[in-house]
Amino acid sequence: MTSIPEALLWCLSAGTAAALVLAAIVVRARMHSAALRQKLSTAEEQNSASLHANTELTARLRATEAEIRHLAGARLPDLTLALAHPHVPVRGLLDPRFAGTETDTALNAALEQIAEAVTKERERVDAAAQSTLRGATTTIQALLYQLQTQLQAMQHRYDDPNIAQDLLSADFLNEQALRRIQATGVVCGAWPGLTREDSYLAELVVGATSRLRGYERVQITNQLRDPIAVVARAVEPIAITVTELLANALHHSHQELPVSVTLQQGNRGASVIIDDYGVGMHQEELQHAAKLLSGDENLLLTQLGDPPRSGFAAAGQLVRQYGYRVHIESSPYGGVRAIVYIPGDPLLTMLDENTQPMSVMAPVPHRSSAQDRGTLPTRNPGHSVSHTPAPAPAPLAPPAPDPADLLGTASFGTAGSPTAGSPTAGSPTAEYPAAEYPAAESPAAGPFAGPAAGSAPGSPPGFTAGPAAGDEPELPRRRRRKPVSELDQTAARSEPQSTRTPEETASRWAALQQGTESGRAAAQQSQPPRSTEGNPQ
């Protein structure tokens, strides 16, 4: 039998073991509870981070959607407008946080692809439009040239002054239409449409002037030292360029202000300097004009404005094709100065004035015959030689002028080409017929009218003494025409048909064209150069 103390000892041992087990269980439970709390805290943090990430993702998605809407509603319209007008800025990102990100890269790639596609489509449409215009202008230009030839033939056929005046007016209107069509065709890639002979630079400028309304305002000063001419292939392109520059000068200056044209000769070429006294151009306009005139870039028709202004663009196309240069800047007179520089090699040549005399419509070169032949006195460039009038202003009727001397040749010397040398109403040579000039008046000074060096005192205007013995024979000279004095005008009013308007005078001049060809032929076959006429100096 077990004693009581042993039972108690066993009971105590069992209780202690149970207590230890319970303590271990409690500790384990507490550790598990702490782990659960840690996991719960981590889960809460992850949940919070997920909520924050979801919030940021939602905001970024909304910002991306806003950028796409901004791209479609603002940036793409800006891009299409900037492609036509480079000065228009294209707006950037709406949210700067996208700068440099993949979203920014993707949006820029979309803009570039759209710009490339729009540019190709515009070029394709513009090329189709230019092709259509090129075909149309070529056909119309050929028809206008045929009409011009018909009008010139009719001017020679009919001697009625009224008919001649109407034909001159129709010819001039045809010339305006021809100039517009020609410039448009050149912009569209067509060639100028004419092949001419080698032509004096002075004649070329006069021919370009005659294509414009307001040509009477153009004052040409010829300061060329030599009989410089433009080679045949470049005559018409340079004439087109000078015409468009003169048209710009006349259009942007007051109708009472002149436009000065100076022909200068350099060591390596010649220049045509055009100065106007008009409103001028701002710096941006000058830069745009210089860009057009340089011919460095291919221009679209849509870049020429609405309505398109094709003058400078046509000049730029010709500059690029033929190798001369055009410079434009502000003029010292407040307007615009344009300079056409023609390099001597390969666009200039020299002509023999003995075999191919210059047209009587060309401005007198400011060089002396003494330097050329050693026979006449020297006069300074830009100044006229003064002549002492005859003491007795008695009426003196000079011999009937030779039509070949009065009318001269066409401005470019090619049959069927525009007869810029033909006098028209308002032109300097059309206002004063040779038979109306009194003997006592001194010639009018100016680039178109100057005294003939070597005139004998008291001789009729336009007539000069013959060459001295031993001198080299001189070419036929133009008659220097001058306005009628007030005294002679008063006396002339009492005679029938003595007062003539420029239109009537132009009609009389036009009537002389009928006998031009026969007069020239007779002068060349049977008459040697008359010593009573002087070569313009």
XYZ file of C-alpha atoms in Angstrom:
537
model
C 0.000 0.000 0.000
C 1.287 3.371 -1.053
C 1.797 5.844 1.659
C 0.150 9.176 1.685
C 3.283 11.231 1.156
C 4.154 9.389 -2.038
C 0.693 10.008 -3.461
C 1.007 13.606 -2.656
C 4.390 13.701 -4.334
C 3.012 12.126 -7.484
C 0.144 14.559 -7.518
C 2.449 17.452 -7.181
C 4.641 16.167 -9.998
C 1.668 15.706 -12.277
C 0.424 19.229 -11.505
C 3.814 20.707 -12.220
C 4.022 18.923 -15.563
C 0.552 20.093 -16.472
C 1.474 23.621 -15.535
C 4.527 23.515 -17.730
C 2.500 22.218 -20.641
C -0.075 24.944 -20.151
C 2.653 27.552 -19.947
C 4.151 26.315 -23.197
C 0.766 26.377 -24.814
C 0.189 29.940 -23.655
C 3.574 31.088 -24.910
C 2.936 29.440 -28.250
C -0.474 31.045 -28.470
C 0.977 34.442 -27.719
C 3.645 34.021 -30.411
C 1.047 32.930 -32.912
C -1.083 35.922 -31.975
C 1.894 38.269 -32.471
C 2.559 36.702 -35.872
C -1.047 37.122 -36.819
C -0.939 40.740 -35.739
C 2.224 41.267 -37.832
C 0.629 39.680 -40.856
C -2.456 41.785 -40.335
C -0.364 44.936 -40.164
C 1.528 43.951 -43.315
C -1.707 43.223 -45.086
C -3.078 46.583 -44.042
C 0.049 48.304 -45.371
C -0.157 46.404 -48.626
C -3.779 47.283 -48.918
C -2.978 50.922 -48.316
C -0.201 50.809 -50.906
C -2.522 49.141 -53.355
C -5.123 51.800 -52.803
C -2.511 54.526 -53.319
C -1.204 52.827 -56.447
C -4.691 52.461 -57.753
C -5.284 56.137 -57.100
C -2.089 57.129 -58.924
C -2.854 54.787 -61.786
C -6.310 56.237 -62.098
C -4.920 59.774 -62.086
C -2.259 58.852 -64.670
C -4.863 57.217 -66.826
C -6.993 60.323 -66.657
C -3.948 62.503 -67.441
C -3.103 60.266 -70.405
C -6.636 60.543 -71.664
C -6.398 64.325 -71.276
C -3.123 64.327 -73.249
C -4.733 62.313 -76.036
C -7.654 64.728 -76.134
C -5.166 67.625 -76.142
C -3.292 65.959 -79.001
C -6.426 65.563 -81.078
C -8.016 68.878 -80.206
C -5.043 71.255 -80.084
C -1.682 69.862 -81.135
C -2.785 68.233 -84.396
C -4.629 71.375 -85.624
C -1.551 73.410 -84.692
C 0.641 70.981 -86.611
C -1.472 71.104 -89.771
C -1.526 74.905 -89.604
C 2.215 75.090 -88.970
C 2.884 72.949 -92.035
C 1.255 75.674 -94.140
C 2.452 78.617 -92.025
C 5.804 77.885 -90.350
C 5.519 80.851 -87.999
C 2.558 79.230 -86.174
C 3.786 77.454 -82.984
C 2.699 73.929 -82.098
C 1.622 73.549 -78.485
C 3.433 71.030 -76.284
C 2.347 68.613 -73.555
C -0.586 69.527 -71.371
C 0.955 67.849 -68.309
C 4.716 68.473 -67.943
C 5.073 65.291 -65.873
C 4.954 63.326 -69.136
C 8.083 65.013 -70.478
C 10.669 62.428 -71.452
C 8.387 59.492 -70.709
C 7.219 56.754 -73.001
C 3.918 58.546 -73.372
C 5.727 61.675 -74.633
C 7.769 59.586 -77.059
C 4.673 57.869 -78.378
C 2.786 61.137 -78.840
C 5.726 62.747 -80.671
C 6.022 59.709 -82.921
C 2.324 60.066 -83.757
C 2.839 63.760 -84.572
C 5.797 62.998 -86.849
C 3.919 60.300 -88.707
C 0.899 62.544 -89.191
C 3.123 65.437 -90.341
C 4.883 63.172 -92.840
C 1.590 61.851 -94.148
C 0.078 65.336 -94.460
C 3.212 66.668 -96.180
C 3.257 63.853 -98.710
C -0.413 64.331 -99.438
C -0.007 68.096 -99.828
C 2.935 67.596 -102.163
C 0.964 65.069 -104.179
C -2.042 67.381 -104.462
C 0.183 70.382 -105.212
C 2.083 68.439 -107.874
C -1.223 67.514 -109.497
C -2.359 71.133 -109.359
C 0.948 72.352 -110.812
C 0.754 69.787 -113.585
C -2.758 70.936 -114.454
C -1.758 74.608 -114.361
C 1.404 73.925 -116.330
C -0.561 72.329 -119.128
C -3.192 75.061 -119.101
C -0.717 77.947 -118.971
C 1.401 76.468 -121.754
C -1.623 76.264 -124.035
C -2.893 79.722 -123.097
C 0.584 81.199 -123.450
C 0.940 79.798 -126.958
C -2.468 81.235 -127.895
C -1.535 84.640 -126.464
C 1.686 84.653 -128.467
C -0.305 83.882 -131.598
C -2.702 86.692 -130.742
C 0.247 89.001 -130.208
C 1.654 88.105 -133.605
C -1.718 88.755 -135.224
C -2.045 92.125 -133.517
C 1.433 93.169 -134.646
C 0.652 92.097 -138.204
C -2.540 94.153 -138.096
C -0.578 97.157 -136.846
C 1.579 96.944 -139.964
C -1.393 96.264 -142.245
C -3.740 99.135 -141.318
C -2.714 102.768 -141.489
C -5.823 104.249 -139.869
C -4.653 106.017 -136.666
C -7.817 105.061 -134.781
C -7.442 101.399 -135.675
C -3.753 101.542 -134.802
C -4.556 103.013 -131.392
C -7.101 100.280 -130.674
C -4.605 97.648 -131.769
C -1.949 99.101 -129.476
C -4.375 99.038 -126.561
C -5.348 95.441 -127.307
C -1.684 94.481 -127.671
C -0.872 96.034 -124.299
C -3.754 94.231 -122.585
C -2.603 91.006 -124.200
C 0.860 91.669 -122.796
C -0.578 91.984 -119.262
C -2.370 88.649 -119.568
C 0.733 87.060 -121.062
C 2.893 88.231 -118.163
C 0.517 86.737 -115.586
C 0.248 83.436 -117.422
C 3.998 83.284 -117.948
C 4.812 83.846 -114.253
C 2.262 81.238 -113.185
C 3.676 78.729 -115.641
C 7.235 79.297 -114.444
C 6.181 78.730 -110.822
C 4.600 75.447 -111.901
C 7.809 74.280 -113.562
C 7.227 75.365 -117.152
C 9.977 77.047 -119.161
C 9.505 80.750 -120.021
C 8.158 79.897 -123.451
C 10.452 81.987 -125.673
C 13.887 81.586 -127.209
C 15.458 84.905 -128.119
C 18.674 86.180 -129.663
C 21.547 87.743 -127.766
C 20.130 91.095 -126.631
C 21.603 94.258 -125.187
C 21.005 94.553 -121.463
C 19.593 98.050 -121.924
C 17.100 96.769 -124.489
C 16.143 93.938 -122.180
C 15.316 96.343 -119.340
C 13.259 98.576 -121.653
C 11.397 95.515 -122.907
C 10.675 94.441 -119.329
C 9.423 97.934 -118.505
C 7.035 97.979 -121.457
C 5.134 94.992 -120.034
C 3.819 96.966 -117.060
C 1.159 99.500 -116.354
C 2.781 102.714 -115.202
C 5.857 102.129 -117.347
C 6.118 105.888 -117.868
C 7.178 106.232 -114.202
C 10.276 104.080 -114.730
C 13.449 106.134 -115.160
C 16.344 104.155 -116.616
C 19.952 105.292 -116.366
C 22.476 103.411 -118.465
C 25.960 103.505 -116.933
C 27.395 100.565 -118.840
C 30.851 101.157 -120.263
C 30.614 98.481 -122.950
C 27.875 97.196 -125.275
C 26.977 94.390 -122.888
C 24.364 91.863 -123.962
C 22.702 88.883 -122.335
C 23.120 85.497 -123.982
C 20.077 84.175 -125.794
C 19.047 81.468 -123.343
C 18.932 83.891 -120.378
C 17.258 86.892 -122.057
C 13.656 85.961 -121.332
C 14.292 84.672 -117.755
C 16.110 87.869 -116.781
C 13.400 89.950 -118.464
C 10.752 88.128 -116.410
C 12.714 88.731 -113.212
C 13.215 92.441 -113.904
C 9.544 92.759 -114.850
C 8.339 91.247 -111.570
C 10.687 93.416 -109.511
C 9.504 96.518 -111.372
C 5.884 95.454 -110.906
C 6.460 95.224 -107.164
C 8.113 98.655 -107.119
C 5.329 100.285 -109.135
C 2.557 98.639 -107.129
C 3.902 99.627 -103.708
C 4.741 103.241 -104.505
C 2.525 106.241 -105.188
C 1.445 106.708 -108.777
C 3.223 110.077 -108.924
C 6.560 108.747 -107.663
C 9.203 107.461 -110.086
C 10.994 104.131 -110.000
C 14.716 104.433 -110.694
C 16.574 101.753 -112.634
C 20.351 101.924 -112.968
C 22.462 99.664 -115.157
C 25.910 99.193 -113.649
C 28.908 97.317 -114.989
C 31.373 95.593 -112.690
C 34.568 93.649 -113.194
C 32.845 90.270 -113.222
C 29.331 91.054 -114.380
C 26.568 93.628 -114.651
C 23.775 94.673 -112.310
C 20.281 96.071 -112.687
C 19.518 98.194 -109.614
C 15.859 99.052 -108.983
C 14.948 101.682 -106.367
C 11.450 102.763 -105.449
C 10.192 105.422 -103.073
C 7.224 103.439 -101.789
C 6.042 102.074 -98.462
C 8.915 99.620 -98.111
C 8.892 96.243 -96.365
C 9.184 95.084 -92.783
C 12.062 92.842 -91.823
C 9.900 89.711 -91.921
C 8.604 90.655 -95.379
C 12.145 91.229 -96.609
C 13.224 87.844 -95.263
C 10.263 86.129 -96.922
C 10.942 87.919 -100.218
C 14.641 87.020 -100.045
C 13.673 83.388 -99.436
C 11.406 83.388 -102.488
C 13.980 85.124 -104.693
C 16.811 82.828 -103.657
C 15.131 79.798 -105.217
C 16.700 77.515 -102.607
C 13.491 75.686 -101.709
C 10.679 74.086 -103.640
C 7.541 76.062 -102.901
C 3.973 74.862 -102.929
C 1.202 76.865 -104.507
C -0.498 77.071 -101.131
C 2.556 78.891 -99.756
C 2.104 81.817 -102.153
C -0.881 83.335 -100.366
C -4.531 83.696 -101.256
C -4.698 84.793 -104.001
C -1.265 83.414 -104.929
C 1.467 85.981 -105.568
C 3.663 84.282 -108.096
C 6.035 87.097 -109.111
C 8.885 86.589 -106.643
C 8.401 82.811 -106.697
C 8.759 82.771 -110.486
C 11.893 84.914 -110.261
C 13.311 82.514 -107.659
C 12.696 79.519 -109.898
C 14.524 81.238 -112.769
C 17.382 82.318 -110.502
C 17.944 78.715 -109.491
C 17.805 77.453 -113.076
C 19.968 80.063 -114.842
C 22.553 81.082 -112.259
C 22.114 84.827 -111.771
C 21.261 86.360 -108.379
C 18.668 88.702 -106.920
C 19.206 90.668 -103.719
C 16.497 92.696 -101.995
C 16.896 95.172 -99.149
C 15.539 98.403 -97.760
C 16.230 101.350 -100.029
C 17.998 104.493 -98.767
C 14.962 106.360 -100.100
C 12.585 104.582 -97.717
C 11.274 102.048 -100.216
C 12.818 98.828 -101.479
C 16.004 98.251 -103.456
C 16.285 95.163 -105.639
C 19.530 94.202 -107.389
C 19.729 91.694 -110.202
C 23.353 90.600 -110.588
C 24.196 88.879 -113.869
C 27.585 87.137 -113.862
C 29.685 87.715 -116.935
C 30.509 84.049 -117.219
C 28.416 82.527 -118.702
C 25.407 84.862 -119.051
C 26.887 88.002 -120.652
C 28.474 88.674 -124.001
C 29.560 91.630 -126.139
C 27.830 92.679 -129.346
C 29.237 94.670 -132.241
C 27.317 97.942 -132.426
C 28.317 98.318 -136.065
C 26.618 95.122 -137.194
C 23.854 95.063 -134.548
C 23.001 98.612 -133.466
C 21.084 99.132 -130.278
C 17.377 99.929 -130.448
C 16.473 103.600 -130.413
C 14.186 102.887 -127.466
C 17.100 101.849 -125.255
C 18.473 104.436 -122.791
C 21.575 106.316 -123.839
C 24.711 104.829 -122.264
C 26.609 107.316 -120.107
C 29.938 106.908 -121.812
C 31.727 109.320 -124.128
C 32.597 108.710 -127.753
C 35.960 110.344 -127.143
C 36.901 107.384 -125.037
C 35.685 104.981 -127.729
C 36.803 106.699 -130.928
C 38.692 109.787 -129.803
C 36.441 112.169 -131.742
C 33.884 113.612 -129.335
C 34.338 115.489 -126.043
C 34.030 113.620 -122.768
C 31.001 114.102 -120.589
C 30.609 112.982 -117.019
C 28.243 110.086 -116.294
C 24.852 111.222 -115.150
C 25.209 114.745 -116.604
C 24.107 116.151 -119.915
C 26.212 118.276 -122.214
C 24.757 121.757 -122.441
C 24.122 123.250 -125.852
C 23.727 126.908 -126.666
C 20.374 127.517 -128.373
C 20.297 129.167 -131.736
C 19.705 132.940 -131.569
C 16.761 132.899 -133.964
C 13.895 130.555 -133.042
C 12.579 130.575 -136.570
C 10.439 127.582 -137.493
C 12.526 125.041 -139.275
C 11.064 121.840 -140.624
C 13.663 119.068 -140.647
C 13.633 116.471 -143.380
C 11.126 113.661 -143.098
C 12.467 111.093 -140.640
C 13.339 107.644 -141.802
C 10.930 105.149 -140.238
C 13.810 102.748 -139.704
C 15.572 105.353 -137.553
C 12.487 106.378 -135.638
C 10.941 103.046 -134.819
C 14.065 100.937 -134.521
C 13.888 97.257 -133.791
C 11.896 95.325 -131.252
C 13.284 95.477 -127.762
C 14.719 91.958 -127.934
C 15.499 91.798 -131.614
C 13.394 88.717 -132.403
C 10.554 88.542 -134.855
C 7.296 87.595 -133.265
C 8.425 88.631 -129.804
C 6.768 91.388 -127.749
C 7.570 94.710 -129.411
C 8.555 96.623 -126.344
C 10.273 99.111 -128.574
C 7.009 100.112 -130.244
C 5.900 103.506 -128.940
C 2.667 103.568 -126.997
C 0.571 106.282 -125.479
C 2.387 108.042 -122.691
C 5.846 106.813 -123.603
C 8.650 109.385 -123.934
C 9.080 108.859 -127.664
C 5.378 108.869 -128.409
C 4.595 112.282 -126.963
C 6.840 114.413 -129.163
C 7.085 113.708 -132.908
C 10.294 114.856 -134.539
C 8.534 117.302 -136.882
C 7.169 119.367 -133.979
C 10.475 120.245 -132.345
C 11.695 123.840 -132.711
C 15.281 124.383 -133.658
C 16.084 126.705 -130.765
C 15.173 124.373 -127.910
C 17.879 122.454 -126.081
C 17.245 118.736 -125.703
C 15.542 117.464 -122.597
C 17.856 115.856 -120.077
C 17.160 112.461 -118.653
C 17.962 108.829 -119.138
C 15.720 108.557 -122.202
C 16.466 111.916 -123.793
C 19.861 113.581 -123.858
C 21.773 115.823 -126.286
C 23.702 114.228 -129.072
C 27.334 115.054 -128.608
C 28.857 116.830 -131.507
C 25.777 118.808 -132.577
C 26.583 121.979 -134.395
C 25.136 125.222 -132.906
C 22.019 126.293 -134.720
C 21.409 122.937 -136.351
C 18.018 121.282 -136.095
C 17.477 119.083 -133.053
C 18.616 115.517 -133.511
C 21.046 116.413 -136.326
C 24.789 116.479 -135.866
C 27.697 117.516 -137.976
C 29.419 114.834 -139.991
C 32.678 113.285 -138.853
C 35.856 115.198 -139.423
C 38.297 114.127 -142.083
C 40.182 111.060 -141.060
C 37.692 110.087 -138.353
C 36.189 106.647 -138.223
C 32.686 106.480 -139.766
C 29.930 106.772 -137.184
C 26.776 104.775 -136.804
C 23.361 106.334 -137.426
C 22.371 108.299 -134.375
C 19.020 108.792 -132.796
C 17.339 112.141 -133.005
C 17.235 113.751 -129.624
C 13.639 114.804 -129.044
C 12.623 117.567 -126.666
C 9.351 119.153 -125.564
C 7.899 122.062 -127.432
C 8.430 125.420 -125.719
C 5.492 127.457 -124.458
C 5.970 130.037 -127.204
C 5.882 127.446 -129.955
C 2.950 125.723 -128.301
C 1.004 128.989 -128.373
C 1.823 129.461 -132.027
C 1.048 125.869 -132.831
C -2.432 126.069 -131.328
C -3.504 128.378 -134.132
C -2.694 125.701 -136.711
C -5.130 122.860 -137.330
C -4.367 119.614 -135.503
C -1.311 121.132 -133.783
C -2.293 120.137 -130.253
C -2.148 116.399 -129.803
C -2.887 114.218 -126.887
C -0.541 111.345 -126.085
C -3.123 108.950 -127.500
C -3.254 110.823 -130.813
C 0.513 110.961 -130.984
C 0.736 107.258 -130.272
C -1.747 106.636 -133.052
C 0.412 108.570 -135.504
C 3.435 106.634 -134.408
C 1.588 103.388 -134.811
C 0.605 104.379 -138.341
C 4.295 104.628 -139.235
C 4.787 100.962 -138.459
C 3.279 99.989 -141.773
C 6.289 101.338 -143.616
C 8.875 100.145 -141.132
C 9.938 97.022 -142.956
C 10.113 98.634 -146.391
C 11.929 101.672 -144.956
C 14.518 99.515 -143.292
C 15.019 97.430 -146.395
C 15.451 100.536 -148.545
C 17.844 102.083 -146.058
C 19.963 98.943 -145.930
C 20.056 98.386 -149.689
C 20.477 101.826 -151.193
C 21.418 104.313 -148.477
C 24.741 104.402 -146.614
C 24.721 105.611 -142.991
C 23.961 109.309 -143.029
C 26.624 111.530 -141.552
C 24.028 114.017 -140.309
C 22.869 111.618 -137.633
C 24.794 110.815 -134.475
C 25.200 107.697 -132.436
C 23.602 108.125 -128.976
C 26.183 108.532 -126.290
